[in-house]
Amino acid sequence: MPGEPRTLRLQHGNRIEALCVLGGHVRADVFGAAPAGAVAFGVKHTEGVSVDVLFHGHAEPEAVAGASMRWPLDEGTVLRFSMSRASSEVNDNKVTVSFYADGGKPINQTGVFLTGVGISLDVDADRDGVVEKNSPNKASWAWGPKGHGAILLVSCDKEFPFIPPSDCDSEQVFNREDLLDMAQMVLRTEGPQRLPRGYEIVLSVSVSDADKVGVFHVQNPFFGQRYVQVLGRRKLFHAVPYPGGDAELDFFVEGLRFPDETFSGLVSIHVSLLEPLAEGIPHSPIFTDTVVFRVAPWIMTPNTLAPVNFFVCSMKDNYLFTKEIGSLVAKASCKMKVCFGYVNRGDRWMQDEIRLGYTHAPHNSFPVVLDSPRERGMEQLPIKELLGPDFGYVHKEPLFEALASLDSFGNVEVSPPVSVAGREYPLGRILIGSSFPVSTGRRMTRLVRDFLYAQCVQAPVELYSDWLAMGKVNEFVTFVPASDKKRFRMLLASPAACYRLFREKQKEGQGEATMFKGYWGIDTKRITINKVLSNEVLAQQNQYVQRCIDWNRDILKKELGLLEEDIIDMPALFKLDKHGKAVPYFPNTVTMTVLARDLGIPKPFGPMADGECCLEQRIRMLLEPLGLHCCFLEDIASYHGSLGEVRCGTSVQRRPFAFKWWHFTP
Amino acid sequence: MPGEPRTLRLQHGNRIEALCVLGGHVRADVFGAAPAGAVAFGVKHTEGVSVDVLFHGHAEPEAVAGASMRWPLDEGTVLRFSMSRASSEVNDNKVTVSFYADGGKPINQTGVFLTGVGISLDVDADRDGVVEKNSPNKASWAWGPKGHGAILLVSCDKEFPFIPPSDCDSEQVFNREDLLDMAQMVLRTEGPQRLPRGYEIVLSVSVSDADKVGVFHVQNPFFGQRYVQVLGRRKLFHAVPYPGGDAELDFFVEGLRFPDETFSGLVSIHVSLLEPLAEGIPHSPIFTDTVVFRVAPWIMTPNTLAPVNFFVCSMKDNYLFTKEIGSLVAKASCKMKVCFGYVNRGDRWMQDEIRLGYTHAPHNSFPVVLDSPRERGMEQLPIKELLGPDFGYVHKEPLFEALASLDSFGNVEVSPPVSVAGREYPLGRILIGSSFPVSTGRRMTRLVRDFLYAQCVQAPVELYSDWLAMGKVNEFVTFVPASDKKRFRMLLASPAACYRLFREKQKEGQGEATMFKGYWGIDTKRITINKVLSNEVLAQQNQYVQRCIDWNRDILKKELGLLEEDIIDMPALFKLDKHGKAVPYFPNTVTMTVLARDLGIPKPFGPMADGECCLEQRIRMLLEPLGLHCCFLEDIASYHGSLGEVRCGTSVQRRPFAFKWWHFTP
């Protein structure tokens, strides 16, 4: 039992042998071991041992080494001894207790031969990339800059091109790269060349941790470095041959699962020293040392982080679009990755299928794609195209629930770093679209929501997106970088802003300016500012939409600590379908893609006044002062026509945060 | 959005109407509502309203009621208004905003008619049994004596004799007693006689809470008080007719589930005010008030609490036993409840089948039986005999896992209140028998372990009981009350103590004293102290057993903060079966039943010296000084013969703790 003195039973009239683990205490009941008629006792011991005599828990002055003192024999009198140096030979130390009758006549003796052994299971508890020796913090975990505790990565990447799907499904290590994903764990031992017969050192994990952690050890140092799994799903314990003398054995540890509702992220690994008694009698542990790891979370990357790779599907009908956006991507100096037909199998909604994030530990970090439970054709992309060396993959597959459109990742957003009433969120906060408190409306699959909550470092905020036909938060909110001290702005779709703009234009005599010029797929009758403003039904519907957005606006201001001036209202109009759910009236400009300072914005096809679209003009006016470049992309045929926009068809892998998640305190 | 000011959209040129919830703020963007050319604005309002003008979030001096002031019109200028008194009539208050052009020429006006309404959902957040009005703490929950938050009981008792199994499975309330188990929740409203057309007040629970809480409301006040469920498993929201004027509506709330691994115990109930817009457009919420409850945990009762009812099975072979123990029960002035054959169906292991505890809230408290997943015949007992008026029932049925003997409740114990290194456990700590870290041994069903952990108030300690054939903690540890300041002692089975005693006796010349006199079921050959002491195998096996117990002893000392003098070593001997698991060599005296100061101890049939059993003599010597009375019960035929003891065949319902669990901080 770590920390606690171990109880040893002396027997008068014979000597016993015992192993004494350095740093540990051994207690022996003197009174219980005394022969009948004994009234006092004395203790002798070798230098390597230090001995206390305890009366009812209170210590007496320690007996001088070699010398002999006497104490009255009393119920509850115990000896406590410990060793500070490891033995070079078995039984090279001893403690002898002599019992005395009334008048001081020696009656009998008892004693114990001791062998000092040092055992320590060590990890990088101070997170500096070095495995320190026997850290006092190795068995616990604490968040924050002053915190401590070792960290594991889920080896959900794939260093080796063949099956199984990803490294953490494999019980073999195929190359050194694989080890770099793993946390190092060192078993340090010191003592005689061999242990007394029958003693065993055993590494173990509990049944409940076995499916969450894997431990690897070199199998045969002589014939090439081959590493095999010694603890894991099917291996709860592993006997470690005692190396003898001073030794360090290296182990490599990987996480098998990200935290989720039923898994806090913490796992423990134990090393125990087992003592034999006799044939046919089970061994019993006399010492256990424990280390604790936390599995690193999956972290989302907001629009304000620099883009690295840009993903888009190549479809029959989006050649022009990809060409246009291609130049934008080049401008943002990030790589364009096109997902072709044989992989996307007719599914264009990149953003809904995958969400690119990363995972991070002091020893390593790599991007990880979260694969949506939604399966509409593209499910091969993440595994076939993304998963690979230092590119991880995680998939959430609900067992029972039916999937709703709210499960698409268009319905998951993450804010830039925010500070809310003094509370810092240096990794931002996740936004999840859900339904009103007062309705049985659609919600995101429990499994995905629970997964996002369980990552702990980007405290999710639930918004109300069920009022939309597609029900996705990215239809009304997004974030853009800004060059001023606030560093970002929140953009919200705003019918009110659109009506305000249109009324201004009307006053300026532009009431007959026409929308949807060169736009196909909508009925051809001429739609003017006047027509829009005079449409009572549309006005009421947009008043309702504005309320739904305002509800979210109030939540976002509170949960992200935003002021009015941190918010930009983007002119937008919606209409309600026959189920009373909102769909964009013209291409929805907030559903843009953000590549550093370059914005790929759905071309709104607004009213043309003086040969210019007054919506584009207004949006430029709002965003360019922040140092942003607006590029309006025609996405009618390719996306808008099927109720999506630019952003829904694309996905961006971004550079990770510089901030270390373990410095955050949930 | 509770707490947050709600955003209202003014439109110049027309007046809108709005409901204003007392205590809430409404924000209106003046700049956005201004007509083209406006440079300044003024505000007029009635007495019932208070108005602030905010420039970029900074407040200006409030406009004097009635009077008119002017402010420059500026981007980001908003009005914030609120009402402190409820309206007696619809639209009896108003705010008017006038816009002025350069030079002060009035251009246009906008305004809003306001109706003030008070809505508050109230609970007993300060736990004094009274539902206070709009407590600031009603929407959160905090542990400890200075804590706050309302409390629910799981109505797992059965006020009404017929199906369904227990009240919380029922959607009807059959009598007033049923309501007494429930927490009161009051919806308080004030305002005009009726609300403007189309407004709705709705009570709701989230999908994830719906299976954990039920809310009842009187159905027809006039024809007899009949209560029906308005929120619960199949009812996520409930429209409450607006009563008009000042009104209080009483609701009654019950928990449907005890906390478990997937349920923290906290549930939220919301009331929302829904605003209509126009035909065919969904309502939108303009105000939501939330209350939070914690479901009261299931609490175990240690041996140190006074016994109330004593349960034992009547079998063909235990007539004498029940008669003997009956007198003991009478002496402890608690009631004897015999479970007859037609219910126990041949299963005598009462202690393994059920564990009696209780649940407690400021408004009520009652005993609750936890039914083991183990089903060996007696499963009808808890439902048929115990469940009833103010007697609750909870059952944990694992879906997937196979059951081990460790699932029997003999393997669950609870300590008396302890203080560990300054940390108080006023309800004691639960002890669960499990297996060594280093083995794939048997453990308690995850479901039951998780349930015990989830109750939070009796922080479980895991012990090592897998070394025993039956694998139950009650085979080596129990607790007895003591009349001194420590209030209790922990009793541990101790082979070492037994060997010590036997050696003493041997020295006293009693080596030929014979065990098992009058004991049947064991081979008849004469067993003496000498024989036992000379049996090398038995000695080694008991040395091993002693180590297993010492391992637990060290854990218990640490986790319960005990000193040597708090522990009493009860002489015991074990032998190992062919699987290397321990079984008692003679009846195991720690597996006793504790009835106040009277102990029903398995008769050990120890060596008879001078016509007295030296084991009984020793045990008396150890326990009687504490003010306890030892009664040794012959349980060979009835229990010991089938590897159980007195305690395994009995179960005790005890008086609850005086301490309130919500004053504890986990």
Coordinates of C-alpha atoms in Angstrom, one line a residue, chain A residues 341-666:
Chain A
G341 CA -15.2 12.0 -57.0
Y342 CA -14.0 8.5 -56.3
V343 CA -13.6 9.5 -52.6
N344 CA -16.3 12.1 -52.1
R345 CA -18.8 9.8 -53.9
G346 CA -21.1 12.7 -54.7
D347 CA -21.1 14.3 -51.3
R348 CA -20.0 17.9 -51.5
W349 CA -20.5 19.0 -47.8
M350 CA -16.9 18.8 -46.6
Q351 CA -17.5 21.0 -43.6
D352 CA -20.3 18.8 -42.4
E353 CA -18.4 15.6 -42.7
I354 CA -15.1 16.5 -41.0
R355 CA -13.8 18.9 -38.4
L356 CA -10.0 19.4 -38.3
G357 CA -8.4 19.9 -34.9
Y358 CA -5.3 18.7 -33.1
T359 CA -4.0 17.0 -30.0
H360 CA -1.0 18.1 -28.0
A361 CA 1.4 16.8 -25.3
P362 CA 4.8 18.0 -24.0
H363 CA 6.5 15.3 -26.1
N364 CA 4.5 15.7 -29.4
S365 CA 1.5 17.2 -31.2
F366 CA -0.3 16.4 -34.4
P367 CA -3.5 17.3 -36.3
V368 CA -6.6 15.1 -35.7
V369 CA -9.7 14.9 -37.9
L370 CA -13.0 14.4 -36.1
D371 CA -15.3 12.4 -38.4
S372 CA -19.0 13.2 -38.2
P373 CA -21.5 10.4 -37.5
R374 CA -23.2 11.7 -40.6
E375 CA -22.5 9.4 -43.5
R376 CA -23.6 10.8 -46.8
G377 CA -20.9 9.4 -49.1
M378 CA -17.6 11.1 -48.0
E379 CA -16.9 8.8 -45.1
Q380 CA -13.9 7.4 -46.9
L381 CA -12.1 10.8 -47.0
P382 CA -10.9 11.0 -43.4
I383 CA -9.5 7.5 -43.3
K384 CA -8.3 7.2 -46.9
E385 CA -6.9 10.7 -47.4
L386 CA -6.2 12.3 -44.1
L387 CA -5.3 9.6 -41.6
G388 CA -1.6 8.9 -41.9
P389 CA 1.8 9.6 -40.4
D390 CA 1.3 12.3 -37.7
F391 CA -2.3 12.8 -38.8
G392 CA -4.8 11.4 -36.4
Y393 CA -8.4 10.3 -36.8
V394 CA -11.3 10.0 -34.4
H395 CA -14.8 8.9 -35.2
K396 CA -18.0 9.0 -33.1
E397 CA -20.5 6.4 -34.2
P398 CA -23.8 6.5 -32.2
L399 CA -25.1 3.1 -31.4
F400 CA -28.8 3.7 -31.0
E401 CA -29.8 7.3 -31.8
A402 CA -31.0 8.4 -35.2
L403 CA -29.0 11.3 -36.7
A404 CA -30.4 14.7 -37.4
S405 CA -29.0 17.4 -39.6
L406 CA -27.8 19.1 -36.4
D407 CA -25.1 16.4 -36.3
S408 CA -23.3 17.9 -39.2
F409 CA -20.2 19.8 -38.1
G410 CA -21.5 23.0 -39.7
N411 CA -23.4 23.0 -36.4
V412 CA -20.2 23.1 -34.3
E413 CA -18.1 26.3 -34.1
V414 CA -15.4 27.5 -31.9
S415 CA -14.7 31.1 -30.7
P416 CA -11.3 32.7 -30.6
P417 CA -9.7 33.0 -27.1
V418 CA -12.1 35.0 -24.9
S419 CA -12.2 36.4 -21.4
V420 CA -15.5 36.3 -19.6
A421 CA -16.0 38.3 -16.4
G422 CA -12.3 37.7 -15.5
R423 CA -12.4 34.1 -16.5
E424 CA -10.0 33.3 -19.3
Y425 CA -10.7 30.8 -22.1
P426 CA -7.3 30.8 -23.9
L427 CA -8.5 28.1 -26.3
G428 CA -11.9 29.7 -27.0
R429 CA -15.3 28.1 -26.4
I430 CA -17.1 25.6 -28.5
L431 CA -20.5 26.6 -29.9
I432 CA -23.1 23.9 -30.4
G433 CA -26.4 24.4 -32.1
S434 CA -29.3 22.9 -30.2
S435 CA -33.0 23.6 -29.7
F436 CA -34.9 25.9 -27.4
P437 CA -35.4 24.9 -23.8
V438 CA -39.1 24.9 -24.5
S439 CA -39.2 22.5 -27.4
T440 CA -38.7 18.8 -28.2
G441 CA -36.7 20.1 -31.2
R442 CA -33.7 18.5 -32.8
R443 CA -30.5 18.3 -30.9
M444 CA -27.0 17.1 -31.7
T445 CA -26.4 13.4 -31.0
R446 CA -25.7 13.0 -27.3
L447 CA -22.6 11.1 -28.2
V448 CA -21.0 14.0 -30.1
R449 CA -22.1 16.6 -27.6
D450 CA -20.8 14.5 -24.7
F451 CA -17.5 14.1 -26.6
L452 CA -17.1 17.8 -27.1
Y453 CA -17.9 18.5 -23.4
A454 CA -15.6 15.8 -22.2
Q455 CA -12.5 17.4 -23.8
C456 CA -12.9 20.0 -21.0
V457 CA -10.6 22.7 -22.4
Q458 CA -13.1 24.6 -24.7
A459 CA -16.2 24.7 -22.4
P460 CA -19.1 24.4 -24.9
V461 CA -21.9 26.9 -25.1
E462 CA -25.3 25.7 -26.4
L463 CA -27.0 27.9 -28.9
Y464 CA -30.4 27.8 -30.5
S465 CA -30.1 26.7 -34.2
D466 CA -33.2 24.6 -34.5
W467 CA -35.2 27.5 -36.0
L468 CA -33.2 27.0 -39.2
A469 CA -34.1 24.4 -41.8
M470 CA -30.5 23.1 -41.8
G471 CA -30.2 23.9 -38.2
K472 CA -26.5 24.9 -38.2
V473 CA -24.9 27.6 -36.2
N474 CA -22.6 28.5 -39.1
E475 CA -25.7 29.9 -40.8
F476 CA -25.9 32.8 -38.4
V477 CA -22.5 33.2 -36.6
T478 CA -18.8 33.2 -37.5
F479 CA -15.6 34.9 -36.3
V480 CA -13.0 36.9 -38.3
P481 CA -9.6 38.1 -37.2
A482 CA -9.1 41.9 -36.6
S483 CA -5.8 43.9 -36.5
D484 CA -6.9 45.9 -33.4
K485 CA -6.4 45.0 -29.8
K486 CA -9.6 42.9 -29.6
R487 CA -8.0 40.7 -32.2
F488 CA -11.4 39.4 -33.6
R489 CA -15.0 40.2 -34.3
M490 CA -18.1 38.1 -34.1
L491 CA -20.2 38.3 -37.3
L492 CA -24.0 37.7 -37.0
A493 CA -26.5 37.4 -39.8
S494 CA -29.0 40.3 -39.3
P495 CA -32.3 40.8 -41.1
A496 CA -32.6 44.1 -39.2
A497 CA -29.3 45.4 -40.7
C498 CA -30.6 44.4 -44.2
Y499 CA -33.9 46.2 -43.8
R500 CA -32.0 49.2 -42.5
L501 CA -29.8 49.2 -45.5
F502 CA -32.6 48.7 -48.0
R503 CA -34.6 51.6 -46.4
E504 CA -31.6 53.8 -46.7
K505 CA -31.3 52.9 -50.4
Q506 CA -35.0 53.4 -50.9
K507 CA -34.6 56.9 -49.4
E508 CA -31.7 57.5 -51.8
G509 CA -34.1 56.7 -54.6
Q510 CA -32.7 53.3 -55.3
G511 CA -36.0 51.5 -54.6
E512 CA -36.1 50.0 -58.0
A513 CA -32.6 48.5 -57.8
T514 CA -32.9 44.8 -58.7
M515 CA -31.6 41.7 -56.8
F516 CA -30.5 38.4 -58.2
K517 CA -29.0 39.7 -61.4
G518 CA -27.4 36.8 -63.2
Y519 CA -28.6 34.4 -60.5
W520 CA -30.3 31.2 -61.7
G521 CA -32.4 28.7 -59.9
I522 CA -34.9 31.3 -58.6
D523 CA -38.1 32.4 -60.3
T524 CA -37.3 35.0 -63.0
K525 CA -39.7 37.8 -61.9
R526 CA -37.9 41.0 -61.1
I527 CA -37.2 41.6 -57.4
T528 CA -36.5 45.1 -56.3
I529 CA -35.8 46.8 -53.0
N530 CA -39.3 48.3 -53.0
K531 CA -40.8 44.8 -53.6
V532 CA -38.8 43.4 -50.6
L533 CA -39.7 46.3 -48.3
S534 CA -43.4 46.0 -49.2
N535 CA -43.6 42.3 -48.6
E536 CA -45.4 42.1 -45.2
V537 CA -45.1 38.3 -44.8
L538 CA -41.3 38.5 -45.5
A539 CA -41.0 41.3 -42.9
Q540 CA -42.8 39.4 -40.2
Q541 CA -40.8 36.2 -41.0
N542 CA -37.6 38.2 -40.7
Q543 CA -38.7 39.8 -37.5
Y544 CA -39.1 36.3 -36.1
V545 CA -35.7 35.3 -37.4
Q546 CA -34.2 38.4 -35.9
R547 CA -35.6 37.4 -32.5
C548 CA -34.1 33.9 -32.8
I549 CA -30.7 35.4 -33.7
D550 CA -31.1 38.0 -30.9
W551 CA -31.7 35.2 -28.4
N552 CA -28.4 33.7 -29.5
R553 CA -26.8 37.1 -29.6
D554 CA -27.7 37.6 -25.9
I555 CA -26.3 34.1 -25.0
L556 CA -23.1 34.8 -27.0
K557 CA -22.5 38.2 -25.4
K558 CA -22.9 36.7 -22.0
E559 CA -20.9 33.4 -22.5
L560 CA -18.1 35.0 -24.6
G561 CA -18.0 38.3 -22.7
L562 CA -18.6 40.4 -25.8
L563 CA -19.8 44.0 -26.1
E564 CA -21.9 45.5 -28.8
E565 CA -18.8 46.9 -30.6
D566 CA -17.3 43.4 -30.8
I567 CA -20.3 42.3 -33.0
I568 CA -20.8 43.1 -36.6
D569 CA -24.3 42.7 -38.0
M570 CA -24.1 41.3 -41.6
P571 CA -27.1 42.1 -43.7
A572 CA -29.1 38.9 -44.4
L573 CA -32.7 37.9 -45.2
F574 CA -34.4 34.6 -44.5
K575 CA -37.8 33.1 -45.4
L576 CA -39.7 30.3 -43.6
D577 CA -40.3 27.0 -45.3
K578 CA -43.6 25.1 -44.9
H579 CA -42.4 23.7 -41.6
G580 CA -41.8 27.3 -40.2
K581 CA -38.0 26.7 -40.4
A582 CA -35.8 29.4 -41.9
V583 CA -33.8 29.3 -45.1
P584 CA -31.6 32.1 -46.6
Y585 CA -33.5 34.4 -49.0
F586 CA -30.2 35.2 -50.8
P587 CA -26.8 33.7 -50.3
N588 CA -25.9 33.8 -46.7
T589 CA -22.7 35.9 -46.3
V590 CA -21.8 34.9 -42.7
T591 CA -21.3 31.4 -44.0
M592 CA -18.0 32.4 -45.4
T593 CA -14.6 30.7 -45.3
V594 CA -11.8 32.6 -43.4
L595 CA -8.2 32.3 -44.6
A596 CA -6.1 34.6 -42.5
R597 CA -7.1 38.1 -43.7
D598 CA -8.8 36.8 -46.9
L599 CA -12.5 36.0 -46.7
G600 CA -14.2 33.8 -49.2
I601 CA -17.8 35.2 -49.0
P602 CA -20.9 33.8 -50.8
K603 CA -21.8 36.3 -53.4
P604 CA -25.1 37.7 -52.2
F605 CA -26.6 38.9 -55.5
G606 CA -28.0 42.0 -53.8
P607 CA -29.7 45.0 -55.4
M608 CA -27.5 46.7 -58.0
A609 CA -27.2 50.4 -57.4
D610 CA -24.9 52.4 -59.7
G611 CA -23.6 49.2 -61.1
E612 CA -22.6 47.9 -57.7
C613 CA -24.2 45.4 -55.3
C614 CA -25.2 47.4 -52.3
L615 CA -24.8 44.3 -50.0
E616 CA -21.2 43.7 -51.2
Q617 CA -20.6 47.4 -50.8
R618 CA -21.9 47.4 -47.2
I619 CA -20.1 44.3 -46.2
R620 CA -16.8 45.8 -47.6
M621 CA -17.5 48.9 -45.5
L622 CA -18.0 46.8 -42.4
L623 CA -15.0 44.4 -42.8
E624 CA -12.2 46.2 -44.7
P625 CA -11.5 48.6 -41.9
L626 CA -10.4 45.6 -39.9
G627 CA -7.7 44.8 -42.4
L628 CA -9.7 42.1 -44.1
H629 CA -10.0 41.4 -47.9
C630 CA -13.5 40.4 -49.1
C631 CA -13.7 38.1 -52.1
F632 CA -17.2 37.3 -53.2
L633 CA -17.6 33.8 -54.6
E634 CA -20.5 32.7 -56.8
D635 CA -21.8 29.5 -55.1
I636 CA -25.4 29.4 -56.3
A637 CA -25.1 26.4 -58.6
S638 CA -22.5 24.6 -56.5
Y639 CA -23.8 25.0 -53.0
H640 CA -26.4 27.7 -52.3
G641 CA -28.8 25.9 -54.7
S642 CA -28.7 22.9 -52.4
L643 CA -29.1 24.9 -49.2
G644 CA -25.4 25.4 -48.3
E645 CA -22.8 28.0 -48.8
V646 CA -19.1 28.3 -49.5
R647 CA -18.1 27.3 -46.0
C648 CA -20.2 24.2 -46.0
G649 CA -18.3 22.9 -48.9
T650 CA -14.9 23.5 -47.5
S651 CA -12.8 22.7 -44.5
V652 CA -9.6 24.3 -43.2
Q653 CA -6.8 22.7 -41.2
R654 CA -5.2 25.4 -39.1
R655 CA -2.0 25.9 -37.1
P656 CA -2.5 24.8 -33.4
F657 CA -2.6 27.2 -30.5
A658 CA 0.7 28.2 -29.0
F659 CA -1.1 28.0 -25.6
K660 CA -0.6 24.7 -23.7
W661 CA -4.0 23.2 -22.9
W662 CA -2.8 21.8 -19.5
H663 CA -2.1 25.4 -18.4
F664 CA -5.9 25.9 -18.6
T665 CA -8.1 25.2 -15.5
P666 CA -11.6 23.9 -16.4

